Tab-separated table of C-alpha atoms in Angstrom:
chain	number	residue	atom	x	y	z
A	1255	UNK	CA	11.520	-82.247	11.185
A	1256	UNK	CA	14.205	-83.741	8.894
A	1257	UNK	CA	13.337	-81.108	6.304
A	1258	UNK	CA	13.865	-78.377	8.893
A	1259	UNK	CA	17.263	-79.773	9.794
A	1260	UNK	CA	18.289	-79.861	6.122
A	1261	UNK	CA	17.165	-76.305	5.428
A	1262	UNK	CA	18.766	-74.899	8.569
A	1263	UNK	CA	22.005	-76.798	7.993
A	1264	UNK	CA	22.276	-75.265	4.527
A	1265	UNK	CA	21.860	-71.793	6.035
A	1266	UNK	CA	23.842	-72.196	9.244
A	1267	UNK	CA	26.494	-69.639	8.328
A	1268	UNK	CA	23.847	-66.979	7.763
A	1269	UNK	CA	21.742	-67.752	10.794
A	1270	UNK	CA	24.154	-68.732	13.521
A	1271	UNK	CA	23.321	-66.648	16.557
A	1272	UNK	CA	22.802	-66.739	20.277
A	1273	UNK	CA	20.423	-66.423	23.177
A	1274	UNK	CA	22.226	-64.744	26.047
A	1275	UNK	CA	20.752	-64.095	29.493
A	1276	UNK	CA	22.773	-61.836	31.784
A	1277	UNK	CA	21.781	-61.289	35.404
A	1278	UNK	CA	23.659	-58.494	37.162
A	1279	UNK	CA	23.491	-57.693	40.869
A	1280	UNK	CA	25.075	-54.690	42.592
A	1281	UNK	CA	24.988	-55.401	46.322
A	1282	UNK	CA	25.526	-52.762	48.996
A	1283	UNK	CA	26.713	-53.285	52.564
A	1284	UNK	CA	23.214	-53.055	54.073
A	1285	UNK	CA	21.750	-55.645	51.686
A	1286	UNK	CA	20.115	-53.182	49.329
A	1287	UNK	CA	21.193	-52.735	45.739
A	1288	UNK	CA	20.352	-52.812	42.066
A	1289	UNK	CA	19.355	-55.763	39.891
A	1290	UNK	CA	18.978	-56.241	36.152
A	1291	UNK	CA	18.280	-59.035	33.703
A	1292	UNK	CA	19.207	-58.589	30.063
A	1293	UNK	CA	18.081	-61.137	27.480
A	1294	UNK	CA	19.373	-60.974	23.939
A	1295	UNK	CA	17.676	-63.082	21.269
A	1296	UNK	CA	19.999	-62.790	18.317
A	1297	UNK	CA	18.555	-63.639	14.886
A	1298	UNK	CA	15.465	-65.478	16.122
A	1299	UNK	CA	13.251	-63.444	13.768
A	1300	UNK	CA	15.494	-64.220	10.802
A	1301	UNK	CA	15.470	-67.894	11.711
A	1302	UNK	CA	11.670	-67.980	11.898
A	1303	UNK	CA	11.260	-66.141	8.591
A	1304	UNK	CA	13.632	-68.608	6.952
A	1305	UNK	CA	11.569	-71.548	8.203
A	1306	UNK	CA	8.361	-69.949	6.906
A	1307	UNK	CA	9.917	-69.514	3.457
A	1308	UNK	CA	11.705	-72.823	3.057
A	1309	UNK	CA	9.818	-75.147	5.385
A	1310	UNK	CA	6.193	-73.973	5.675
A	1311	UNK	CA	5.237	-77.233	7.403
A	1312	UNK	CA	7.708	-76.567	10.223
A	1313	UNK	CA	4.998	-75.426	12.608
A	1314	UNK	CA	6.461	-77.302	15.602
A	1315	UNK	CA	9.795	-75.484	15.597
A	1316	UNK	CA	8.187	-72.155	14.777
A	1317	UNK	CA	5.838	-72.698	17.728
A	1318	UNK	CA	8.816	-73.320	19.998
A	1319	UNK	CA	10.412	-70.029	18.951
A	1320	UNK	CA	7.152	-68.121	19.474
A	1321	UNK	CA	6.734	-69.642	22.940
A	1322	UNK	CA	10.321	-68.689	23.790
A	1323	UNK	CA	9.860	-65.080	22.692
A	1324	UNK	CA	6.561	-64.735	24.528
A	1325	UNK	CA	8.049	-66.208	27.712
A	1326	UNK	CA	10.989	-63.813	27.537
A	1327	UNK	CA	8.735	-60.777	27.106
A	1328	UNK	CA	6.721	-61.816	30.166
A	1329	UNK	CA	9.561	-63.294	32.182
A	1330	UNK	CA	8.967	-60.914	35.076
A	1331	UNK	CA	5.398	-60.394	36.207
A	1332	UNK	CA	4.108	-57.097	37.591
A	1333	UNK	CA	6.521	-56.215	40.379
A	1334	UNK	CA	5.754	-52.498	40.597
A	1335	UNK	CA	3.579	-52.955	43.701
A	1336	UNK	CA	6.111	-55.012	45.671
A	1337	UNK	CA	7.269	-53.119	48.795
A	1338	UNK	CA	10.920	-52.146	48.529
A	1339	UNK	CA	11.085	-52.240	44.711
A	1340	UNK	CA	11.742	-48.856	43.082
A	1341	UNK	CA	13.120	-47.359	39.875
A	1342	UNK	CA	11.627	-50.189	37.825
A	1343	UNK	CA	12.524	-50.067	34.132
A	1344	UNK	CA	11.430	-52.374	31.333
A	1345	UNK	CA	13.502	-51.517	28.274
A	1346	UNK	CA	14.065	-52.621	24.688
A	1347	UNK	CA	17.528	-51.286	23.757
A	1348	UNK	CA	17.025	-52.858	20.318
A	1349	UNK	CA	14.616	-55.251	18.591
A	1350	UNK	CA	16.356	-58.369	19.898
A	1351	UNK	CA	17.138	-57.242	23.461
A	1352	UNK	CA	14.925	-57.171	26.544
A	1353	UNK	CA	16.111	-55.573	29.779
A	1354	UNK	CA	14.444	-55.350	33.179
A	1355	UNK	CA	16.097	-53.440	36.023
A	1356	UNK	CA	15.106	-52.169	39.439
A	1357	UNK	CA	16.410	-51.084	42.821
A	1358	UNK	CA	15.641	-53.241	45.847
A	1359	UNK	CA	15.516	-52.065	49.458
A	1360	UNK	CA	16.644	-55.434	50.816
A	1361	UNK	CA	17.051	-59.056	49.749
A	1362	UNK	CA	13.510	-59.803	50.910
A	1363	UNK	CA	12.189	-57.374	48.277
A	1364	UNK	CA	14.550	-58.835	45.675
A	1365	UNK	CA	13.302	-62.358	46.377
A	1366	UNK	CA	9.685	-61.226	46.137
A	1367	UNK	CA	10.395	-59.719	42.723
A	1368	UNK	CA	12.211	-62.812	41.447
A	1369	UNK	CA	9.295	-65.030	42.498
A	1370	UNK	CA	7.275	-63.243	39.834
A	1371	UNK	CA	9.595	-64.655	37.195
A	1372	UNK	CA	7.620	-66.561	34.550
A	1373	UNK	CA	4.353	-65.670	36.284
A	1374	UNK	CA	5.418	-67.243	39.542
A	1375	UNK	CA	5.886	-70.724	38.060
A	1376	UNK	CA	9.639	-70.847	38.441
A	1377	UNK	CA	10.677	-70.391	42.037
A	1378	UNK	CA	9.317	-72.132	45.100
A	1379	UNK	CA	11.712	-70.595	47.631
A	1380	UNK	CA	13.939	-67.587	48.152
A	1381	UNK	CA	16.672	-67.163	45.560
A	1382	UNK	CA	18.989	-65.098	47.769
A	1383	UNK	CA	19.879	-65.039	51.451
A	1384	UNK	CA	21.882	-62.171	52.941
A	1385	UNK	CA	23.668	-61.552	56.203
A	1386	UNK	CA	26.512	-59.181	57.020
A	1387	UNK	CA	29.473	-60.198	54.855
A	1388	UNK	CA	27.628	-63.069	53.140
A	1389	UNK	CA	25.333	-63.644	50.168
A	1390	UNK	CA	23.939	-67.039	49.175
A	1391	UNK	CA	22.340	-67.826	45.845
A	1392	UNK	CA	19.967	-70.797	46.036
A	1393	UNK	CA	18.768	-70.678	42.435
A	1394	UNK	CA	18.068	-74.217	41.216
A	1395	UNK	CA	16.142	-72.962	38.172
A	1396	UNK	CA	19.130	-71.411	36.364
A	1397	UNK	CA	17.576	-67.974	36.256
A	1398	UNK	CA	14.162	-69.330	35.295
A	1399	UNK	CA	15.470	-71.147	32.226
A	1400	UNK	CA	14.821	-74.634	33.602
A	1401	UNK	CA	11.105	-73.948	33.865
A	1402	UNK	CA	11.102	-72.184	30.512
A	1403	UNK	CA	12.649	-75.207	28.819
A	1404	UNK	CA	10.117	-77.475	30.537
A	1405	UNK	CA	7.333	-75.226	29.291
A	1406	UNK	CA	8.735	-75.342	25.766
A	1407	UNK	CA	8.839	-79.131	25.756
A	1408	UNK	CA	5.128	-79.324	26.699
A	1409	UNK	CA	3.926	-77.059	23.890
A	1410	UNK	CA	1.995	-78.385	20.910
A	1411	UNK	CA	1.645	-76.881	17.487
A	1412	UNK	CA	-1.082	-74.223	17.762
A	1413	UNK	CA	-4.271	-74.972	15.857
A	1414	UNK	CA	-3.162	-78.419	14.712
A	1415	UNK	CA	-5.345	-81.292	15.945
A	1416	UNK	CA	-3.314	-84.227	17.207
A	1417	UNK	CA	-0.021	-82.398	16.685
A	1418	UNK	CA	2.921	-83.921	18.568
A	1419	UNK	CA	4.594	-82.130	21.410
A	1420	UNK	CA	7.760	-80.240	20.599
A	1421	UNK	CA	10.824	-82.429	20.991
A	1422	UNK	CA	13.135	-80.307	23.141
A	1423	UNK	CA	16.077	-82.608	22.440
A	1424	UNK	CA	15.662	-81.919	18.715
A	1425	UNK	CA	15.483	-78.189	19.324
A	1426	UNK	CA	18.702	-78.331	21.337
A	1427	UNK	CA	20.368	-80.481	18.660
A	1428	UNK	CA	19.247	-78.023	15.981
A	1429	UNK	CA	20.705	-75.078	17.909
A	1430	UNK	CA	23.968	-76.956	18.431
A	1431	UNK	CA	24.145	-77.811	14.724
A	1432	UNK	CA	23.691	-74.159	13.820
A	1433	UNK	CA	26.491	-73.184	16.207
A	1434	UNK	CA	23.999	-71.271	18.336
A	1435	UNK	CA	24.822	-70.405	21.911
A	1436	UNK	CA	22.362	-70.461	24.794
A	1437	UNK	CA	24.088	-68.995	27.825
A	1438	UNK	CA	23.236	-67.791	31.297
A	1439	UNK	CA	25.669	-65.351	32.897
A	1440	UNK	CA	25.511	-63.942	36.420
A	1441	UNK	CA	27.644	-60.998	37.497
A	1442	UNK	CA	27.642	-60.140	41.191
A	1443	UNK	CA	29.315	-56.940	42.389
A	1444	UNK	CA	30.159	-56.830	46.107
A	1445	UNK	CA	30.871	-53.848	48.393
A	1446	UNK	CA	34.073	-55.477	49.709
A	1447	UNK	CA	36.615	-58.077	48.641
A	1448	UNK	CA	35.382	-61.654	48.266
A	1449	UNK	CA	37.152	-64.009	50.659
A	1450	UNK	CA	35.436	-67.265	49.718
A	1451	UNK	CA	32.846	-68.714	47.308
A	1452	UNK	CA	31.559	-72.242	46.862
A	1453	UNK	CA	30.777	-72.414	43.129
A	1454	UNK	CA	34.188	-73.018	41.639
A	1455	UNK	CA	32.886	-72.491	38.089
A	1456	UNK	CA	32.677	-68.779	38.957
A	1457	UNK	CA	35.527	-66.410	38.113
A	1458	UNK	CA	36.695	-63.735	40.552
A	1459	UNK	CA	37.858	-60.371	39.222
A	1460	UNK	CA	41.354	-59.059	39.828
A	1461	UNK	CA	40.113	-56.613	42.469
A	1462	UNK	CA	38.189	-59.487	44.139
A	1463	UNK	CA	34.921	-57.552	44.184
A	1464	UNK	CA	33.119	-59.048	41.172
A	1465	UNK	CA	32.172	-62.682	40.679
A	1466	UNK	CA	31.122	-63.896	37.226
A	1467	UNK	CA	29.575	-67.242	36.364
A	1468	UNK	CA	28.664	-68.257	32.813
A	1469	UNK	CA	26.843	-71.484	31.949
A	1470	UNK	CA	26.264	-73.073	28.558
A	1471	UNK	CA	22.624	-74.177	28.731
A	1472	UNK	CA	23.015	-76.510	25.743
A	1473	UNK	CA	25.598	-78.462	27.682
A	1474	UNK	CA	24.111	-81.450	29.509
A	1475	UNK	CA	26.614	-81.154	32.348
A	1476	UNK	CA	24.781	-82.424	35.436
A	1477	UNK	CA	26.447	-80.183	38.033
A	1478	UNK	CA	25.479	-77.014	36.167
A	1479	UNK	CA	24.063	-74.628	38.758
A	1480	UNK	CA	23.920	-70.996	39.852
A	1481	UNK	CA	23.981	-71.997	43.500
A	1482	UNK	CA	26.753	-70.261	45.379
A	1483	UNK	CA	27.640	-68.977	48.825
A	1484	UNK	CA	29.876	-65.917	48.826
A	1485	UNK	CA	31.673	-64.351	51.772
A	1486	UNK	CA	33.201	-60.898	51.610
A	1487	UNK	CA	34.761	-58.342	53.942
């Protein structure tokens, strides 16, 4: 692992990049709307190729990257048969970007779709609750990333007998050293002006109809959460 750190440190200017997850919700007055998740994995392929060339024994870190990419590609299970989910699109705008979008009839349908995230391993309860003039986000998983990071930390090097588990702390330290960013952003668009919200890390737009929350997932801040209760009228 020390060799990996040395090689990556020497190349940090070339391979600094980011992993950005953006969740966007357009809510309508009756509780229906449109939802999308966009995940951008910037320069992961270049990083992996570099490790293969300069550190061929770096199977642990390469395994972590492969697990991450595979989890992203399958982040949402098959939601096409869920009642109330329509206009489902699974897109690749470019080689490093994954986007899933759909229209939901009501928040019940939206919650059913989000429970498919990471093959149903992420969420144990409803993410959203809606009533007239109010939307609550009860996401304790940070958009599925908490479970994904747990899954990463449990992986072993494929095909290597007795290989140690991936040290997630080292992966996070490596990404920090390379000036990588791992962020989760939520953007909620409301049909009326927001009058109150409980997550004070969120930023309200000038017209008071859009609430944006961005979290640095490499930051160990304990109160980092997407949980929020929003009132609007």
